[in-house]
């Protein structure tokens, strides 16, 4: 039995679109995080909200960077 070639679960045509969308969402969440930090006082801040916003922004920026590299031909 011949081995099957490894293929991406996401079609290559979608890479640029996914890169733009995920980076845009990640940057918006990052901006929201910075605005939240700058406008809230120490007493009204929520650690859970900060960690959640930071983690979600990080995931979107990470996958957006991955798809940006993939769409430009750098296969990681």
Tab-separated table of N, CA and C in Angstrom:
chain	number	residue	atom	x	y	z
A	1	UNK	N	0.841	-1.172	0.000
A	1	UNK	CA	0.000	0.000	0.000
A	1	UNK	C	0.895	1.247	0.000
A	2	UNK	N	0.661	2.151	-0.920
A	2	UNK	CA	1.458	3.372	-1.031
A	2	UNK	C	0.985	4.387	0.014
A	3	UNK	N	1.923	5.103	0.634
A	3	UNK	CA	1.514	6.107	1.620
A	3	UNK	C	0.837	7.298	0.945
A	4	UNK	N	-0.117	7.871	1.657
A	4	UNK	CA	-0.826	9.040	1.142
A	4	UNK	C	0.006	10.291	1.410
A	5	UNK	N	0.030	11.236	0.485
A	5	UNK	CA	0.763	12.481	0.741
A	5	UNK	C	0.061	13.312	1.822
A	6	UNK	N	0.850	14.049	2.548
A	6	UNK	CA	0.303	14.907	3.601
A	6	UNK	C	-0.290	16.150	2.948
A	7	UNK	N	-1.533	16.434	3.256
A	7	UNK	CA	-2.194	17.615	2.712
A	7	UNK	C	-2.725	18.480	3.846
A	8	UNK	N	-2.927	19.724	3.536
A	8	UNK	CA	-3.434	20.674	4.519
A	8	UNK	C	-4.932	20.474	4.727
A	9	UNK	N	-5.419	20.601	5.960
A	9	UNK	CA	-6.872	20.526	6.178
A	9	UNK	C	-7.594	21.770	5.665
A	10	UNK	N	-6.837	22.830	5.386
A	10	UNK	CA	-7.403	24.075	4.871
A	10	UNK	C	-6.914	24.247	3.434
A	11	UNK	N	-7.801	24.535	2.485
A	11	UNK	CA	-7.347	24.755	1.108
A	11	UNK	C	-6.363	25.925	1.007
A	12	UNK	N	-5.363	25.779	0.169
A	12	UNK	CA	-4.333	26.809	0.054
A	12	UNK	C	-4.876	28.139	-0.449
A	13	UNK	N	-5.983	28.118	-1.146
A	13	UNK	CA	-6.585	29.352	-1.662
A	13	UNK	C	-7.063	30.237	-0.515
A	14	UNK	N	-7.392	29.641	0.605
A	14	UNK	CA	-7.911	30.393	1.751
A	14	UNK	C	-6.815	31.046	2.594
A	15	UNK	N	-5.560	30.706	2.399
A	15	UNK	CA	-4.493	31.215	3.265
A	15	UNK	C	-4.446	32.746	3.347
A	16	UNK	N	-4.440	33.478	2.225
A	16	UNK	CA	-4.381	34.948	2.360
A	16	UNK	C	-5.589	35.534	3.087
A	17	UNK	N	-6.776	35.013	2.796
A	17	UNK	CA	-7.977	35.524	3.451
A	17	UNK	C	-7.944	35.244	4.949
A	18	UNK	N	-7.564	34.025	5.311
A	18	UNK	CA	-7.470	33.693	6.736
A	18	UNK	C	-6.427	34.546	7.429
A	19	UNK	N	-5.307	34.812	6.761
A	19	UNK	CA	-4.262	35.644	7.358
A	19	UNK	C	-4.786	37.042	7.652
A	20	UNK	N	-5.446	37.647	6.687
A	20	UNK	CA	-5.949	39.018	6.867
A	20	UNK	C	-7.017	39.067	7.953
A	21	UNK	N	-7.953	38.134	7.909
A	21	UNK	CA	-9.056	38.150	8.883
A	21	UNK	C	-8.533	37.900	10.293
A	22	UNK	N	-7.684	36.883	10.448
A	22	UNK	CA	-7.201	36.557	11.797
A	22	UNK	C	-6.282	37.644	12.353
A	23	UNK	N	-5.441	38.225	11.515
A	23	UNK	CA	-4.597	39.317	12.002
A	23	UNK	C	-5.432	40.542	12.351
A	24	UNK	N	-6.462	40.820	11.573
A	24	UNK	CA	-7.325	41.963	11.878
A	24	UNK	C	-8.057	41.760	13.202
A	25	UNK	N	-8.614	40.578	13.404
A	25	UNK	CA	-9.308	40.294	14.672
A	25	UNK	C	-8.324	40.360	15.840
A	26	UNK	N	-7.143	39.801	15.666
A	26	UNK	CA	-6.134	39.843	16.725
A	26	UNK	C	-5.711	41.257	17.069
A	27	UNK	N	-5.546	42.108	16.052
A	27	UNK	CA	-5.160	43.493	16.317
A	27	UNK	C	-6.285	44.282	16.980
A	28	UNK	N	-7.522	44.007	16.590
A	28	UNK	CA	-8.657	44.684	17.245
A	28	UNK	C	-8.736	44.274	18.715
A	29	UNK	N	-8.564	42.982	18.994
A	29	UNK	CA	-8.596	42.530	20.389
A	29	UNK	C	-7.416	43.091	21.187
A	30	UNK	N	-6.263	43.206	20.549
A	30	UNK	CA	-5.113	43.803	21.222
A	30	UNK	C	-5.378	45.269	21.537
A	31	UNK	N	-5.966	45.992	20.590
A	31	UNK	CA	-6.313	47.395	20.838
A	31	UNK	C	-7.335	47.511	21.971
A	32	UNK	N	-8.328	46.602	21.972
A	32	UNK	CA	-9.312	46.602	23.059
A	32	UNK	C	-8.624	46.359	24.403
A	33	UNK	N	-7.660	45.444	24.417
A	33	UNK	CA	-6.925	45.151	25.655
A	33	UNK	C	-6.187	46.391	26.158
A	34	UNK	N	-5.486	47.072	25.258
A	34	UNK	CA	-4.737	48.266	25.669
A	34	UNK	C	-5.672	49.382	26.118
A	35	UNK	N	-6.784	49.568	25.435
A	35	UNK	CA	-7.740	50.602	25.844
A	35	UNK	C	-8.329	50.263	27.206
A	36	UNK	N	-8.642	48.986	27.418
A	36	UNK	CA	-9.181	48.555	28.713
A	36	UNK	C	-8.173	48.824	29.827
A	37	UNK	N	-6.901	48.525	29.576
A	37	UNK	CA	-5.872	48.743	30.590
A	37	UNK	C	-5.676	50.231	30.881
A	38	UNK	N	-5.762	51.059	29.857
A	38	UNK	CA	-5.513	52.488	30.033
A	38	UNK	C	-6.683	53.219	30.673
A	39	UNK	N	-7.895	52.731	30.466
A	39	UNK	CA	-9.056	53.480	30.945
A	39	UNK	C	-9.651	52.953	32.249
A	40	UNK	N	-9.269	51.778	32.692
A	40	UNK	CA	-9.838	51.256	33.937
A	40	UNK	C	-8.874	51.497	35.097
A	41	UNK	N	-9.466	51.696	36.256
A	41	UNK	CA	-8.635	51.901	37.441
A	41	UNK	C	-8.214	50.549	38.016
A	42	UNK	N	-7.296	50.579	38.928
A	42	UNK	CA	-6.813	49.333	39.529
A	42	UNK	C	-7.916	48.583	40.268
A	43	UNK	N	-8.862	49.302	40.816
A	43	UNK	CA	-9.918	48.663	41.590
A	43	UNK	C	-10.984	48.016	40.709
A	44	UNK	N	-11.143	48.506	39.484
A	44	UNK	CA	-12.208	47.981	38.621
A	44	UNK	C	-11.703	46.957	37.604
A	45	UNK	N	-10.418	46.687	37.570
A	45	UNK	CA	-9.879	45.721	36.619
A	45	UNK	C	-10.250	44.296	37.014
A	46	UNK	N	-10.389	43.464	36.002
A	46	UNK	CA	-10.710	42.057	36.216
A	46	UNK	C	-9.597	41.206	35.612
A	47	UNK	N	-8.957	40.386	36.436
A	47	UNK	CA	-7.874	39.539	35.960
A	47	UNK	C	-8.378	38.535	34.926
A	48	UNK	N	-9.567	37.998	35.138
A	48	UNK	CA	-10.128	37.025	34.190
A	48	UNK	C	-10.354	37.670	32.826
A	49	UNK	N	-10.862	38.887	32.814
A	49	UNK	CA	-11.101	39.586	31.544
A	49	UNK	C	-9.777	39.880	30.838
A	50	UNK	N	-8.769	40.285	31.598
A	50	UNK	CA	-7.460	40.571	31.012
A	50	UNK	C	-6.838	39.312	30.423
A	51	UNK	N	-6.868	38.214	31.170
A	51	UNK	CA	-6.278	36.967	30.686
A	51	UNK	C	-7.027	36.414	29.483
A	52	UNK	N	-8.348	36.498	29.514
A	52	UNK	CA	-9.149	35.995	28.396
A	52	UNK	C	-8.891	36.812	27.139
A	53	UNK	N	-8.926	38.125	27.258
A	53	UNK	CA	-8.695	38.979	26.094
A	53	UNK	C	-7.288	38.788	25.545
A	54	UNK	N	-6.307	38.723	26.423
A	54	UNK	CA	-4.931	38.522	25.982
A	54	UNK	C	-4.726	37.176	25.320
A	55	UNK	N	-5.320	36.130	25.867
A	55	UNK	CA	-5.162	34.792	25.297
A	55	UNK	C	-5.837	34.683	23.932
A	56	UNK	N	-7.035	35.208	23.806
A	56	UNK	CA	-7.747	35.136	22.530
A	56	UNK	C	-7.018	35.961	21.469
A	57	UNK	N	-6.549	37.152	21.840
A	57	UNK	CA	-5.790	37.974	20.889
A	57	UNK	C	-4.509	37.267	20.469
A	58	UNK	N	-3.856	36.616	21.405
A	58	UNK	CA	-2.623	35.888	21.101
A	58	UNK	C	-2.872	34.734	20.139
A	59	UNK	N	-3.958	34.013	20.343
A	59	UNK	CA	-4.288	32.890	19.452
A	59	UNK	C	-4.570	33.401	18.042
A	60	UNK	N	-5.352	34.459	17.924
A	60	UNK	CA	-5.654	34.993	16.599
A	60	UNK	C	-4.403	35.538	15.914
A	61	UNK	N	-3.549	36.244	16.656
A	61	UNK	CA	-2.327	36.760	16.052
A	61	UNK	C	-1.370	35.634	15.677
A	62	UNK	N	-1.332	34.586	16.478
A	62	UNK	CA	-0.470	33.454	16.166
A	62	UNK	C	-0.899	32.727	14.909
A	63	UNK	N	-2.186	32.389	14.810
A	63	UNK	CA	-2.670	31.712	13.614
A	63	UNK	C	-2.653	32.638	12.399
A	64	UNK	N	-2.907	33.924	12.619
A	64	UNK	CA	-2.813	34.871	11.507
A	64	UNK	C	-1.399	34.951	10.962
A	65	UNK	N	-0.409	34.942	11.845
A	65	UNK	CA	0.988	34.949	11.410
A	65	UNK	C	1.335	33.660	10.679
A	66	UNK	N	0.823	32.551	11.164
A	66	UNK	CA	1.067	31.270	10.502
A	66	UNK	C	0.511	31.285	9.083
A	67	UNK	N	-0.726	31.722	8.910
A	67	UNK	CA	-1.313	31.749	7.578
A	67	UNK	C	-0.657	32.803	6.688
A	68	UNK	N	-0.151	33.880	7.276
A	68	UNK	CA	0.593	34.865	6.486
A	68	UNK	C	1.875	34.247	5.938
A	69	UNK	N	2.583	33.507	6.781
A	69	UNK	CA	3.788	32.824	6.309
A	69	UNK	C	3.457	31.792	5.256
A	70	UNK	N	2.413	31.014	5.468
A	70	UNK	CA	2.020	29.985	4.504
A	70	UNK	C	1.609	30.598	3.166
A	71	UNK	N	0.895	31.718	3.211
A	71	UNK	CA	0.451	32.328	1.961
A	71	UNK	C	1.599	32.964	1.197
A	72	UNK	N	2.669	33.328	1.892
A	72	UNK	CA	3.827	33.921	1.199
A	72	UNK	C	4.829	32.871	0.758
A	73	UNK	N	4.548	31.597	1.048
A	73	UNK	CA	5.412	30.526	0.554
A	73	UNK	C	6.411	29.996	1.550
A	74	UNK	N	6.375	30.468	2.783
A	74	UNK	CA	7.253	29.958	3.824
A	74	UNK	C	6.507	28.851	4.549
A	75	UNK	N	6.839	27.620	4.262
A	75	UNK	CA	6.114	26.493	4.835
A	75	UNK	C	6.759	26.079	6.149
A	76	UNK	N	6.034	26.291	7.227
A	76	UNK	CA	6.528	25.993	8.573
A	76	UNK	C	5.848	24.773	9.149
